[in-house]
Amino acid sequence: MKKYKISFFLCLSFIILLNFSFKGFSTPKTATNSSTINTEQLKQHIFQLINQERRSQGLRPIELDDFASKIAERHAKEMLEYEFTSHWNQAGLKPYMRYSLAGGTDAVGENVAGKWSNSGFDNSRIPSIIEQLHLAMFNETPPNDSHRRTILSPEYTHVGLAFMFNNYRVQIAEEFLARYIEVEPIERKVKLGKDILLKGELLFEGTDIHTITITYEPFPEPLEVAFLNRTGGYSFPQDRLVLRPKLTDGRVYSDDSTGEIDVDQKTGKFSCQINSKGGKAGVYTLVVTLNHEGRKFPATNICIEVK
């Protein structure tokens, strides 16, 4: 196990919220950001604002992630061009699918927001509109505070940010990551009946594997913009299989099984072989759930296309 030390100060409920770009189904609008606005400077401002918000709640700061920012940019650009605001894209992919199919392995939580005006925006207002969109999410109150809870989830370690805008519309996407596991290269497309081997290493001390959950859902189908603008929150599918660490010394779980995950407690390395034989074609998502100081949270969202 790599020797990193990590601690948390506030335990909030964690909601699983986990990128591929898709060429749209309708004629897109112009989506070129104005050269007069320094988007990198704006990104740094919102990033610093997020860490200020987290510190105000006793949480450790997070890091800005370039890869996650690219994934966020793809989604924000598509939302701007085709005029929708949604966690789904036009290909029907949810956030964890979009991030994972682009090569990511971390658990992901996404915030998206948008604003538009038929009369258009003064270009000088764009930075303040972006800040207002973020602050509106942070200032949410229960029970409708899912965006705020994403910003303040103590498990997150990184974030990717993107802002896309034209004269009539502004879109933002924030991709929060929980990066606790280094996953070895894994096939993202396999034939039905073939074994899937998940191997990795825990990055931090004080964590251990609770379960590996394999969820199943059919391949996504294209979605119309009108439908996308009516969507809300999302979660993992309920069709799932739960695997547990192997027990030793003759111990068994309550169902008399001994577990399926090999874990080296000294090194933090683990492996698990998953057989898709007898399953169905579709998307299988591998979710490694960790224990940390009595709390449980997902640390991977790895999507496998099984055909």
Tab-separated table of C-alpha atoms in Angstrom:
chain	number	residue	atom	x	y	z
A	1	MET	CA	0.000	0.000	0.000
A	2	LYS	CA	1.361	3.410	-0.917
A	3	LYS	CA	1.977	5.479	2.185
A	4	TYR	CA	-0.337	8.447	1.956
A	5	LYS	CA	-2.069	9.863	4.989
A	6	ILE	CA	-5.571	11.214	4.713
A	7	SER	CA	-8.125	12.460	7.227
A	8	PHE	CA	-11.665	13.840	7.113
A	9	PHE	CA	-13.347	16.337	9.414
A	10	LEU	CA	-16.992	16.196	8.409
A	11	CYS	CA	-19.124	13.213	7.452
A	12	LEU	CA	-21.902	14.073	5.022
A	13	SER	CA	-24.151	11.680	3.163
A	14	PHE	CA	-22.576	10.638	-0.123
A	15	ILE	CA	-24.759	10.409	-3.189
A	16	ILE	CA	-23.505	8.507	-6.221
A	17	LEU	CA	-24.240	10.990	-8.971
A	18	LEU	CA	-19.969	8.664	-12.261
A	19	ASN	CA	-17.543	10.657	-20.809
A	20	PHE	CA	-17.841	10.369	-24.187
A	21	SER	CA	-18.662	13.191	-26.552
A	22	PHE	CA	-21.499	12.531	-29.016
A	23	LYS	CA	-22.142	14.302	-32.269
A	24	GLY	CA	-25.641	15.584	-31.920
A	25	PHE	CA	-28.976	14.795	-33.485
A	26	SER	CA	-29.914	18.351	-34.405
A	27	THR	CA	-28.254	21.414	-35.853
A	28	PRO	CA	-25.927	22.896	-33.209
A	29	LYS	CA	-25.579	26.530	-32.299
A	30	THR	CA	-22.203	28.284	-32.364
A	31	ALA	CA	-20.239	27.230	-29.268
A	32	THR	CA	-17.062	29.253	-29.445
A	33	ASN	CA	-15.992	30.867	-26.177
A	34	SER	CA	-15.098	34.511	-26.512
A	35	SER	CA	-11.368	35.202	-26.714
A	36	THR	CA	-11.866	38.297	-24.556
A	37	ILE	CA	-12.631	36.135	-21.499
A	38	ASN	CA	-9.761	34.307	-19.832
A	39	THR	CA	-11.406	30.919	-19.204
A	40	GLU	CA	-8.339	29.498	-17.443
A	41	GLN	CA	-8.325	32.391	-15.006
A	42	LEU	CA	-12.052	31.898	-14.500
A	43	LYS	CA	-11.502	28.183	-13.881
A	44	GLN	CA	-8.936	28.986	-11.207
A	45	HIS	CA	-11.363	31.397	-9.574
A	46	ILE	CA	-14.172	28.807	-9.325
A	47	PHE	CA	-11.667	26.178	-8.182
A	48	GLN	CA	-10.458	28.442	-5.377
A	49	LEU	CA	-14.071	29.219	-4.502
A	50	ILE	CA	-14.829	25.482	-4.164
A	51	ASN	CA	-11.914	24.984	-1.793
A	52	GLN	CA	-12.952	28.051	0.189
A	53	GLU	CA	-16.426	26.527	0.536
A	54	ARG	CA	-14.991	23.191	1.635
A	55	ARG	CA	-12.664	24.780	4.194
A	56	SER	CA	-15.605	26.715	5.631
A	57	GLN	CA	-17.144	23.331	6.511
A	58	GLY	CA	-13.949	21.852	7.970
A	59	LEU	CA	-13.122	19.809	4.863
A	60	ARG	CA	-9.738	19.371	3.254
A	61	PRO	CA	-9.178	21.055	-0.132
A	62	ILE	CA	-9.256	19.154	-3.418
A	63	GLU	CA	-7.007	19.321	-6.490
A	64	LEU	CA	-7.833	20.527	-9.996
A	65	ASP	CA	-7.656	17.634	-12.462
A	66	ASP	CA	-6.848	18.201	-16.152
A	67	PHE	CA	-8.356	14.933	-17.404
A	68	ALA	CA	-11.636	15.488	-15.572
A	69	SER	CA	-11.682	19.075	-16.893
A	70	LYS	CA	-11.466	17.739	-20.469
A	71	ILE	CA	-14.374	15.398	-19.785
A	72	ALA	CA	-16.356	18.280	-18.303
A	73	GLU	CA	-15.536	20.420	-21.347
A	74	ARG	CA	-16.901	17.805	-23.765
A	75	HIS	CA	-20.196	17.701	-21.918
A	76	ALA	CA	-20.480	21.467	-21.430
A	77	LYS	CA	-19.766	22.010	-25.143
A	78	GLU	CA	-22.460	19.532	-26.166
A	79	MET	CA	-24.982	21.109	-23.793
A	80	LEU	CA	-24.196	24.551	-25.224
A	81	GLU	CA	-24.318	23.508	-28.879
A	82	TYR	CA	-27.575	21.577	-28.620
A	83	GLU	CA	-29.215	23.726	-25.944
A	84	PHE	CA	-29.894	21.395	-23.039
A	85	THR	CA	-28.853	20.982	-19.411
A	86	SER	CA	-28.687	17.393	-18.187
A	87	HIS	CA	-26.492	14.737	-16.565
A	88	TRP	CA	-27.178	12.602	-19.652
A	89	ASN	CA	-25.766	13.366	-23.088
A	90	GLN	CA	-27.497	12.815	-26.427
A	91	ALA	CA	-26.054	9.299	-26.648
A	92	GLY	CA	-27.879	8.448	-23.407
A	93	LEU	CA	-24.690	8.197	-21.332
A	94	LYS	CA	-24.804	9.151	-17.651
A	95	PRO	CA	-21.822	10.895	-15.977
A	96	TYR	CA	-20.095	7.753	-14.696
A	97	MET	CA	-20.357	6.217	-18.178
A	98	ARG	CA	-18.980	9.301	-19.909
A	99	TYR	CA	-16.034	9.532	-17.518
A	100	SER	CA	-15.248	5.825	-17.490
A	101	LEU	CA	-15.589	5.196	-21.229
A	102	ALA	CA	-13.151	8.048	-21.798
A	103	GLY	CA	-10.585	6.158	-19.683
A	104	GLY	CA	-11.308	7.217	-16.093
A	105	THR	CA	-11.537	4.801	-13.164
A	106	ASP	CA	-12.376	7.065	-10.201
A	107	ALA	CA	-15.798	7.464	-8.626
A	108	VAL	CA	-17.408	10.598	-10.027
A	109	GLY	CA	-20.057	13.078	-8.928
A	110	GLU	CA	-21.266	15.685	-11.410
A	111	ASN	CA	-22.818	19.145	-11.092
A	112	VAL	CA	-24.230	20.829	-14.208
A	113	ALA	CA	-26.033	24.136	-14.618
A	114	GLY	CA	-26.990	26.558	-17.360
A	115	LYS	CA	-28.511	29.950	-18.070
A	116	TRP	CA	-29.836	31.432	-21.303
A	117	SER	CA	-31.467	34.604	-22.625
A	118	ASN	CA	-33.283	35.194	-25.913
A	119	SER	CA	-32.116	38.805	-25.859
A	120	GLY	CA	-28.499	37.776	-25.342
A	121	PHE	CA	-25.810	38.469	-22.744
A	122	ASP	CA	-23.375	41.331	-22.487
A	123	ASN	CA	-20.000	39.611	-22.838
A	124	SER	CA	-18.700	41.336	-19.711
A	125	ARG	CA	-21.387	39.568	-17.643
A	126	ILE	CA	-20.273	36.023	-18.502
A	127	PRO	CA	-17.775	35.599	-15.597
A	128	SER	CA	-20.325	36.799	-13.027
A	129	ILE	CA	-23.021	34.526	-14.511
A	130	ILE	CA	-20.721	31.525	-14.178
A	131	GLU	CA	-19.950	32.445	-10.571
A	132	GLN	CA	-23.679	32.902	-9.856
A	133	LEU	CA	-24.484	29.470	-11.324
A	134	HIS	CA	-21.935	27.836	-9.042
A	135	LEU	CA	-23.008	29.817	-5.967
A	136	ALA	CA	-26.646	28.901	-6.604
A	137	MET	CA	-25.672	25.223	-6.314
A	138	PHE	CA	-23.568	25.773	-3.198
A	139	ASN	CA	-26.306	27.800	-1.498
A	140	GLU	CA	-29.004	25.148	-1.931
A	141	THR	CA	-30.972	24.158	1.167
A	142	PRO	CA	-32.338	20.745	2.225
A	143	PRO	CA	-34.011	18.715	0.941
A	144	ASN	CA	-33.165	20.058	-2.520
A	145	ASP	CA	-29.429	20.401	-1.942
A	146	SER	CA	-27.847	17.596	-3.985
A	147	HIS	CA	-25.416	19.958	-5.758
A	148	ARG	CA	-24.262	21.445	-2.455
A	149	ARG	CA	-23.738	17.974	-1.014
A	150	THR	CA	-21.628	17.068	-4.035
A	151	ILE	CA	-19.413	20.130	-3.518
A	152	LEU	CA	-19.064	19.290	0.178
A	153	SER	CA	-18.678	15.506	-0.003
A	154	PRO	CA	-15.600	14.812	2.141
A	155	GLU	CA	-14.548	11.803	0.040
A	156	TYR	CA	-13.723	13.856	-3.053
A	157	THR	CA	-10.050	14.479	-3.795
A	158	HIS	CA	-10.092	16.149	-7.254
A	159	VAL	CA	-12.365	18.168	-9.510
A	160	GLY	CA	-12.578	18.975	-13.215
A	161	LEU	CA	-14.190	22.239	-14.334
A	162	ALA	CA	-15.487	23.555	-17.664
A	163	PHE	CA	-17.452	26.601	-18.787
A	164	MET	CA	-18.840	27.030	-22.308
A	165	PHE	CA	-20.785	30.040	-23.533
A	166	ASN	CA	-21.940	32.065	-26.529
A	167	ASN	CA	-23.950	35.267	-26.838
A	168	TYR	CA	-27.160	33.617	-25.643
A	169	ARG	CA	-26.269	30.732	-23.361
A	170	VAL	CA	-23.870	29.707	-20.558
A	171	GLN	CA	-23.208	26.088	-19.466
A	172	ILE	CA	-20.995	24.799	-16.671
A	173	ALA	CA	-19.946	21.281	-15.699
A	174	GLU	CA	-18.129	20.213	-12.520
A	175	GLU	CA	-16.765	16.655	-12.257
A	176	PHE	CA	-15.813	15.699	-8.684
A	177	LEU	CA	-13.551	12.658	-8.230
A	178	ALA	CA	-12.828	10.244	-5.389
A	179	ARG	CA	-9.308	8.992	-6.219
A	180	TYR	CA	-8.263	6.314	-3.721
A	181	ILE	CA	-7.298	3.393	-5.931
A	182	GLU	CA	-4.720	2.872	-8.664
A	183	VAL	CA	-6.410	0.471	-11.066
A	184	GLU	CA	-4.359	-1.685	-13.422
A	185	PRO	CA	-5.277	-1.480	-17.129
A	186	ILE	CA	-8.577	-3.238	-17.727
A	187	GLU	CA	-10.460	-4.169	-20.892
A	188	ARG	CA	-13.416	-1.846	-21.442
A	189	LYS	CA	-15.047	-4.004	-24.139
A	190	VAL	CA	-15.389	-7.763	-23.692
A	191	LYS	CA	-17.366	-10.590	-25.219
A	192	LEU	CA	-20.221	-12.081	-23.235
A	193	GLY	CA	-18.958	-15.051	-21.238
A	194	LYS	CA	-15.401	-13.776	-20.946
A	195	ASP	CA	-13.743	-13.190	-17.574
A	196	ILE	CA	-13.120	-9.632	-16.387
A	197	LEU	CA	-10.078	-9.215	-14.139
A	198	LEU	CA	-10.072	-6.219	-11.814
A	199	LYS	CA	-6.745	-5.511	-10.109
A	200	GLY	CA	-5.588	-2.478	-8.193
A	201	GLU	CA	-3.880	-0.952	-5.180
A	202	LEU	CA	-5.196	1.223	-2.365
A	203	LEU	CA	-3.437	4.592	-2.302
A	204	PHE	CA	-4.064	5.643	1.300
A	205	GLU	CA	-3.510	4.221	4.731
A	206	GLY	CA	-6.552	3.680	6.901
A	207	THR	CA	-8.737	2.354	4.079
A	208	ASP	CA	-9.845	-1.165	3.252
A	209	ILE	CA	-12.177	-2.744	0.722
A	210	HIS	CA	-15.747	-3.234	1.864
A	211	THR	CA	-17.279	-4.644	-1.329
A	212	ILE	CA	-17.076	-4.682	-5.104
A	213	THR	CA	-20.499	-4.156	-6.649
A	214	ILE	CA	-21.162	-5.036	-10.288
A	215	THR	CA	-24.214	-3.237	-11.665
A	216	TYR	CA	-25.918	-4.041	-14.964
A	217	GLU	CA	-27.928	-1.915	-17.347
A	218	PRO	CA	-28.822	-2.239	-21.054
A	219	PHE	CA	-26.827	-0.276	-23.606
A	220	PRO	CA	-28.011	3.349	-23.543
A	221	GLU	CA	-30.173	4.691	-26.353
A	222	PRO	CA	-30.085	8.161	-27.964
A	223	LEU	CA	-32.126	10.841	-26.208
A	224	GLU	CA	-33.914	13.843	-27.693
A	225	VAL	CA	-33.044	17.336	-26.468
A	226	ALA	CA	-36.615	17.925	-25.271
A	227	PHE	CA	-36.311	14.839	-23.045
A	228	LEU	CA	-32.849	15.822	-21.790
A	229	ASN	CA	-34.179	19.165	-20.590
A	230	ARG	CA	-36.729	17.315	-18.431
A	231	THR	CA	-34.236	15.009	-16.714
A	232	GLY	CA	-33.153	15.338	-13.091
A	233	GLY	CA	-30.863	13.328	-10.842
A	234	TYR	CA	-29.614	9.800	-11.468
A	235	SER	CA	-28.162	6.775	-9.709
A	236	PHE	CA	-26.727	3.351	-10.419
A	237	PRO	CA	-29.139	0.623	-11.575
A	238	GLN	CA	-30.574	-1.810	-9.039
A	239	ASP	CA	-29.617	-4.921	-11.044
A	240	ARG	CA	-26.387	-5.789	-9.243
A	241	LEU	CA	-24.086	-8.407	-7.753
A	242	VAL	CA	-22.109	-7.736	-4.557
A	243	LEU	CA	-18.707	-9.377	-3.942
A	244	ARG	CA	-16.787	-9.355	-0.632
A	245	PRO	CA	-13.170	-9.812	0.495
A	246	LYS	CA	-12.121	-13.409	1.087
A	247	LEU	CA	-12.131	-14.496	4.723
A	248	THR	CA	-9.381	-16.612	6.270
A	249	ASP	CA	-8.957	-18.920	9.270
A	250	GLY	CA	-12.134	-20.820	8.506
A	251	ARG	CA	-14.408	-17.800	8.882
A	252	VAL	CA	-17.521	-17.409	6.739
A	253	TYR	CA	-20.112	-14.743	6.029
A	254	SER	CA	-23.718	-15.099	7.186
A	255	ASP	CA	-24.601	-16.859	3.916
A	256	ASP	CA	-21.783	-19.400	4.518
A	257	SER	CA	-19.647	-17.990	1.666
A	258	THR	CA	-15.983	-17.083	2.159
A	259	GLY	CA	-15.788	-14.101	-0.229
A	260	GLU	CA	-14.494	-13.481	-3.732
A	261	ILE	CA	-11.929	-10.648	-3.537
A	262	ASP	CA	-8.236	-11.363	-2.902
A	263	VAL	CA	-6.753	-8.619	-0.716
A	264	ASP	CA	-3.183	-8.248	0.532
A	265	GLN	CA	-3.574	-6.280	3.765
A	266	LYS	CA	0.124	-5.345	3.869
A	267	THR	CA	0.458	-3.914	0.361
A	268	GLY	CA	-3.130	-2.822	-0.247
A	269	LYS	CA	-3.171	-4.726	-3.528
A	270	PHE	CA	-6.328	-6.570	-4.520
A	271	SER	CA	-7.751	-8.595	-7.394
A	272	CYS	CA	-11.101	-10.040	-8.352
A	273	GLN	CA	-12.094	-12.204	-11.309
A	274	ILE	CA	-15.604	-11.644	-12.632
A	275	ASN	CA	-17.232	-14.029	-15.099
A	276	SER	CA	-19.878	-12.634	-17.437
A	277	LYS	CA	-21.027	-16.124	-18.446
A	278	GLY	CA	-24.776	-16.400	-18.105
A	279	GLY	CA	-25.155	-12.632	-18.083
A	280	LYS	CA	-26.697	-10.255	-20.591
A	281	ALA	CA	-25.204	-7.875	-23.125
A	282	GLY	CA	-25.016	-4.343	-21.795
A	283	VAL	CA	-22.977	-2.057	-19.563
A	284	TYR	CA	-21.479	-3.488	-16.368
A	285	THR	CA	-20.091	-0.970	-13.867
A	286	LEU	CA	-17.531	-2.045	-11.275
A	287	VAL	CA	-17.897	-0.067	-8.046
A	288	VAL	CA	-15.250	-0.641	-5.376
A	289	THR	CA	-16.616	0.579	-2.046
A	290	LEU	CA	-14.075	1.447	0.653
A	291	ASN	CA	-14.211	1.670	4.449
A	292	HIS	CA	-12.590	4.665	6.093
A	293	GLU	CA	-13.018	5.375	9.808
A	294	GLY	CA	-16.405	3.698	9.890
A	295	ARG	CA	-17.698	5.331	6.706
A	296	LYS	CA	-18.292	3.635	3.383
A	297	PHE	CA	-18.043	5.316	-0.028
A	298	PRO	CA	-17.472	4.328	-3.678
A	299	ALA	CA	-13.960	4.767	-5.055
A	300	THR	CA	-14.336	3.460	-8.622
A	301	ASN	CA	-16.902	3.668	-11.419
A	302	ILE	CA	-15.449	1.436	-14.153
A	303	CYS	CA	-17.812	0.738	-17.049
A	304	ILE	CA	-17.347	-2.406	-19.168
A	305	GLU	CA	-19.243	-2.883	-22.418
A	306	VAL	CA	-20.193	-6.555	-22.701
A	307	LYS	CA	-21.452	-7.767	-26.100
